[in-house]
Amino acid sequence: MEDDHSVVWTLHRRDDGQTIADLVVTGGNFPWLDARVQPRDGLAEFRPLFAEQLRLLDGGSDAESWDRAYGAVRNAVTLRYPEGDEAPEFILHISGDAAWWRWNDEPTDQEDD
């Protein structure tokens, strides 16, 4: 069923800003949003990055390995709010035609204790 009030976030290639997917919000469980991925040209080249970080997350790997894998995702793509501005911080997972993410409106400083 189509919703006339669909909320759509967009995923962009970091180096040139090209839109590579529309993320149509289907629900969520705060602080996470769930969406249906509508791929555009260019998304396929990033799917291995998303698959690797999910493999490490699901496989119970050490945090450092996952951080490196997710760093590769963050270095490759940007996530934009429905209004078009870039989300400063986010954790995004994509598997098939499903996406789920959380975000922060402010950049976070991650310092070692």
PDB file of C-alpha atoms in Angstrom:
ATOM      1  CA  MET A   1       0.000   0.000   0.000  1.00  0.00           C
ATOM      2  CA  GLU A   2       1.438   3.357  -1.016  1.00  0.00           C
ATOM      3  CA  ASP A   3       1.440   6.137   1.547  1.00  0.00           C
ATOM      4  CA  ASP A   4       1.028   9.648   0.207  1.00  0.00           C
ATOM      5  CA  HIS A   5       3.096  10.850   3.169  1.00  0.00           C
ATOM      6  CA  SER A   6       6.119   8.648   2.490  1.00  0.00           C
ATOM      7  CA  VAL A   7       9.321   9.875   4.048  1.00  0.00           C
ATOM      8  CA  VAL A   8      12.352   9.336   1.833  1.00  0.00           C
ATOM      9  CA  TRP A   9      15.971   9.681   2.914  1.00  0.00           C
ATOM     10  CA  THR A  10      18.680   9.426   0.257  1.00  0.00           C
ATOM     11  CA  LEU A  11      22.054   7.739   0.094  1.00  0.00           C
ATOM     12  CA  HIS A  12      24.821   9.424  -1.881  1.00  0.00           C
ATOM     13  CA  ARG A  13      28.267   8.572  -3.153  1.00  0.00           C
ATOM     14  CA  ARG A  14      30.626  10.672  -1.039  1.00  0.00           C
ATOM     15  CA  ASP A  15      33.103  11.619  -3.773  1.00  0.00           C
ATOM     16  CA  ASP A  16      30.635  13.157  -6.235  1.00  0.00           C
ATOM     17  CA  GLY A  17      27.296  13.405  -4.394  1.00  0.00           C
ATOM     18  CA  GLN A  18      25.474  11.124  -6.851  1.00  0.00           C
ATOM     19  CA  THR A  19      22.254   9.691  -5.381  1.00  0.00           C
ATOM     20  CA  ILE A  20      22.693   5.914  -5.280  1.00  0.00           C
ATOM     21  CA  ALA A  21      19.528   4.928  -3.387  1.00  0.00           C
ATOM     22  CA  ASP A  22      16.256   6.222  -2.047  1.00  0.00           C
ATOM     23  CA  LEU A  23      15.418   4.895   1.412  1.00  0.00           C
ATOM     24  CA  VAL A  24      11.630   4.877   1.808  1.00  0.00           C
ATOM     25  CA  VAL A  25      10.831   4.782   5.520  1.00  0.00           C
ATOM     26  CA  THR A  26       8.518   1.908   6.454  1.00  0.00           C
ATOM     27  CA  GLY A  27       8.674   2.137  10.234  1.00  0.00           C
ATOM     28  CA  GLY A  28      11.139   1.832  13.031  1.00  0.00           C
ATOM     29  CA  ASN A  29      11.836   1.289  16.677  1.00  0.00           C
ATOM     30  CA  PHE A  30      13.436   4.405  18.159  1.00  0.00           C
ATOM     31  CA  PRO A  31      16.238   5.241  17.683  1.00  0.00           C
ATOM     32  CA  TRP A  32      16.288   3.083  14.520  1.00  0.00           C
ATOM     33  CA  LEU A  33      14.401   3.722  11.268  1.00  0.00           C
ATOM     34  CA  ASP A  34      13.529   0.940   8.812  1.00  0.00           C
ATOM     35  CA  ALA A  35      13.200   1.482   5.082  1.00  0.00           C
ATOM     36  CA  ARG A  36      12.770  -0.150   1.707  1.00  0.00           C
ATOM     37  CA  VAL A  37      15.778   0.433  -0.538  1.00  0.00           C
ATOM     38  CA  GLN A  38      15.039   1.756  -4.003  1.00  0.00           C
ATOM     39  CA  PRO A  39      18.422   1.364  -5.695  1.00  0.00           C
ATOM     40  CA  ARG A  40      19.716   3.782  -8.281  1.00  0.00           C
ATOM     41  CA  ASP A  41      22.738   3.587 -10.545  1.00  0.00           C
ATOM     42  CA  GLY A  42      25.860   3.142  -8.477  1.00  0.00           C
ATOM     43  CA  LEU A  43      24.506   1.335  -5.400  1.00  0.00           C
ATOM     44  CA  ALA A  44      25.813  -2.062  -6.541  1.00  0.00           C
ATOM     45  CA  GLU A  45      29.442  -0.988  -6.106  1.00  0.00           C
ATOM     46  CA  PHE A  46      28.810  -0.299  -2.395  1.00  0.00           C
ATOM     47  CA  ARG A  47      26.852  -3.436  -1.534  1.00  0.00           C
ATOM     48  CA  PRO A  48      30.042  -5.406  -0.682  1.00  0.00           C
ATOM     49  CA  LEU A  49      30.944  -2.752   1.924  1.00  0.00           C
ATOM     50  CA  PHE A  50      27.542  -3.076   3.580  1.00  0.00           C
ATOM     51  CA  ALA A  51      27.698  -6.880   3.399  1.00  0.00           C
ATOM     52  CA  GLU A  52      31.125  -6.966   5.052  1.00  0.00           C
ATOM     53  CA  GLN A  53      30.195  -4.757   7.983  1.00  0.00           C
ATOM     54  CA  LEU A  54      26.985  -6.786   8.539  1.00  0.00           C
ATOM     55  CA  ARG A  55      28.967 -10.033   8.365  1.00  0.00           C
ATOM     56  CA  LEU A  56      31.303  -8.749  11.053  1.00  0.00           C
ATOM     57  CA  LEU A  57      28.435  -7.433  13.179  1.00  0.00           C
ATOM     58  CA  ASP A  58      26.431 -10.667  12.943  1.00  0.00           C
ATOM     59  CA  GLY A  59      29.507 -12.849  13.366  1.00  0.00           C
ATOM     60  CA  GLY A  60      30.366 -11.360  16.725  1.00  0.00           C
ATOM     61  CA  SER A  61      33.750 -10.091  15.545  1.00  0.00           C
ATOM     62  CA  ASP A  62      35.759  -7.699  17.654  1.00  0.00           C
ATOM     63  CA  ALA A  63      34.678  -4.067  17.717  1.00  0.00           C
ATOM     64  CA  GLU A  64      37.873  -2.875  16.064  1.00  0.00           C
ATOM     65  CA  SER A  65      37.256  -5.005  12.947  1.00  0.00           C
ATOM     66  CA  TRP A  66      33.682  -3.783  12.695  1.00  0.00           C
ATOM     67  CA  ASP A  67      34.789  -0.175  13.214  1.00  0.00           C
ATOM     68  CA  ARG A  68      37.233  -0.486  10.297  1.00  0.00           C
ATOM     69  CA  ALA A  69      34.584  -2.060   8.056  1.00  0.00           C
ATOM     70  CA  TYR A  70      32.026   0.561   8.967  1.00  0.00           C
ATOM     71  CA  GLY A  71      34.638   3.284   8.466  1.00  0.00           C
ATOM     72  CA  ALA A  72      34.884   2.119   4.860  1.00  0.00           C
ATOM     73  CA  VAL A  73      31.116   2.592   4.506  1.00  0.00           C
ATOM     74  CA  ARG A  74      31.230   6.090   6.039  1.00  0.00           C
ATOM     75  CA  ASN A  75      34.164   7.070   3.809  1.00  0.00           C
ATOM     76  CA  ALA A  76      32.215   5.965   0.728  1.00  0.00           C
ATOM     77  CA  VAL A  77      28.672   7.296   1.278  1.00  0.00           C
ATOM     78  CA  THR A  78      26.641  10.069   2.868  1.00  0.00           C
ATOM     79  CA  LEU A  79      23.081   9.901   4.174  1.00  0.00           C
ATOM     80  CA  ARG A  80      20.729  12.820   3.661  1.00  0.00           C
ATOM     81  CA  TYR A  81      17.577  13.785   5.503  1.00  0.00           C
ATOM     82  CA  PRO A  82      14.332  14.064   3.517  1.00  0.00           C
ATOM     83  CA  GLU A  83      14.927  17.842   3.381  1.00  0.00           C
ATOM     84  CA  GLY A  84      18.264  17.260   1.622  1.00  0.00           C
ATOM     85  CA  ASP A  85      20.782  18.155   4.326  1.00  0.00           C
ATOM     86  CA  GLU A  86      23.508  15.657   5.175  1.00  0.00           C
ATOM     87  CA  ALA A  87      23.174  13.699   8.429  1.00  0.00           C
ATOM     88  CA  PRO A  88      26.394  14.437  10.367  1.00  0.00           C
ATOM     89  CA  GLU A  89      26.533  11.019  12.058  1.00  0.00           C
ATOM     90  CA  PHE A  90      24.807   7.754  11.185  1.00  0.00           C
ATOM     91  CA  ILE A  91      25.022   4.003  11.360  1.00  0.00           C
ATOM     92  CA  LEU A  92      23.389   2.472   8.284  1.00  0.00           C
ATOM     93  CA  HIS A  93      22.877  -1.163   7.417  1.00  0.00           C
ATOM     94  CA  ILE A  94      21.653  -2.407   4.030  1.00  0.00           C
ATOM     95  CA  SER A  95      20.760  -5.992   3.212  1.00  0.00           C
ATOM     96  CA  GLY A  96      18.939  -6.723  -0.023  1.00  0.00           C
ATOM     97  CA  ASP A  97      16.043  -4.289  -0.300  1.00  0.00           C
ATOM     98  CA  ALA A  98      15.991  -3.510   3.443  1.00  0.00           C
ATOM     99  CA  ALA A  99      17.798  -0.707   5.242  1.00  0.00           C
ATOM    100  CA  TRP A 100      17.875   0.339   8.872  1.00  0.00           C
ATOM    101  CA  TRP A 101      19.772   3.173  10.480  1.00  0.00           C
ATOM    102  CA  ARG A 102      20.108   5.571  13.354  1.00  0.00           C
ATOM    103  CA  TRP A 103      21.556   9.045  13.174  1.00  0.00           C
ATOM    104  CA  ASN A 104      22.648  12.001  15.227  1.00  0.00           C
ATOM    105  CA  ASP A 105      22.006  15.596  14.251  1.00  0.00           C
ATOM    106  CA  GLU A 106      25.367  16.618  15.684  1.00  0.00           C
ATOM    107  CA  PRO A 107      28.799  15.190  14.906  1.00  0.00           C
ATOM    108  CA  THR A 108      30.105  13.057  17.740  1.00  0.00           C
ATOM    109  CA  ASP A 109      33.645  13.204  18.969  1.00  0.00           C
ATOM    110  CA  GLN A 110      34.899   9.705  19.603  1.00  0.00           C
ATOM    111  CA  GLU A 111      37.885   9.869  21.875  1.00  0.00           C
ATOM    112  CA  ASP A 112      39.606   6.990  23.569  1.00  0.00           C
ATOM    113  CA  ASP A 113      39.244   6.998  27.367  1.00  0.00           C
TER     114      ASP A 113
END
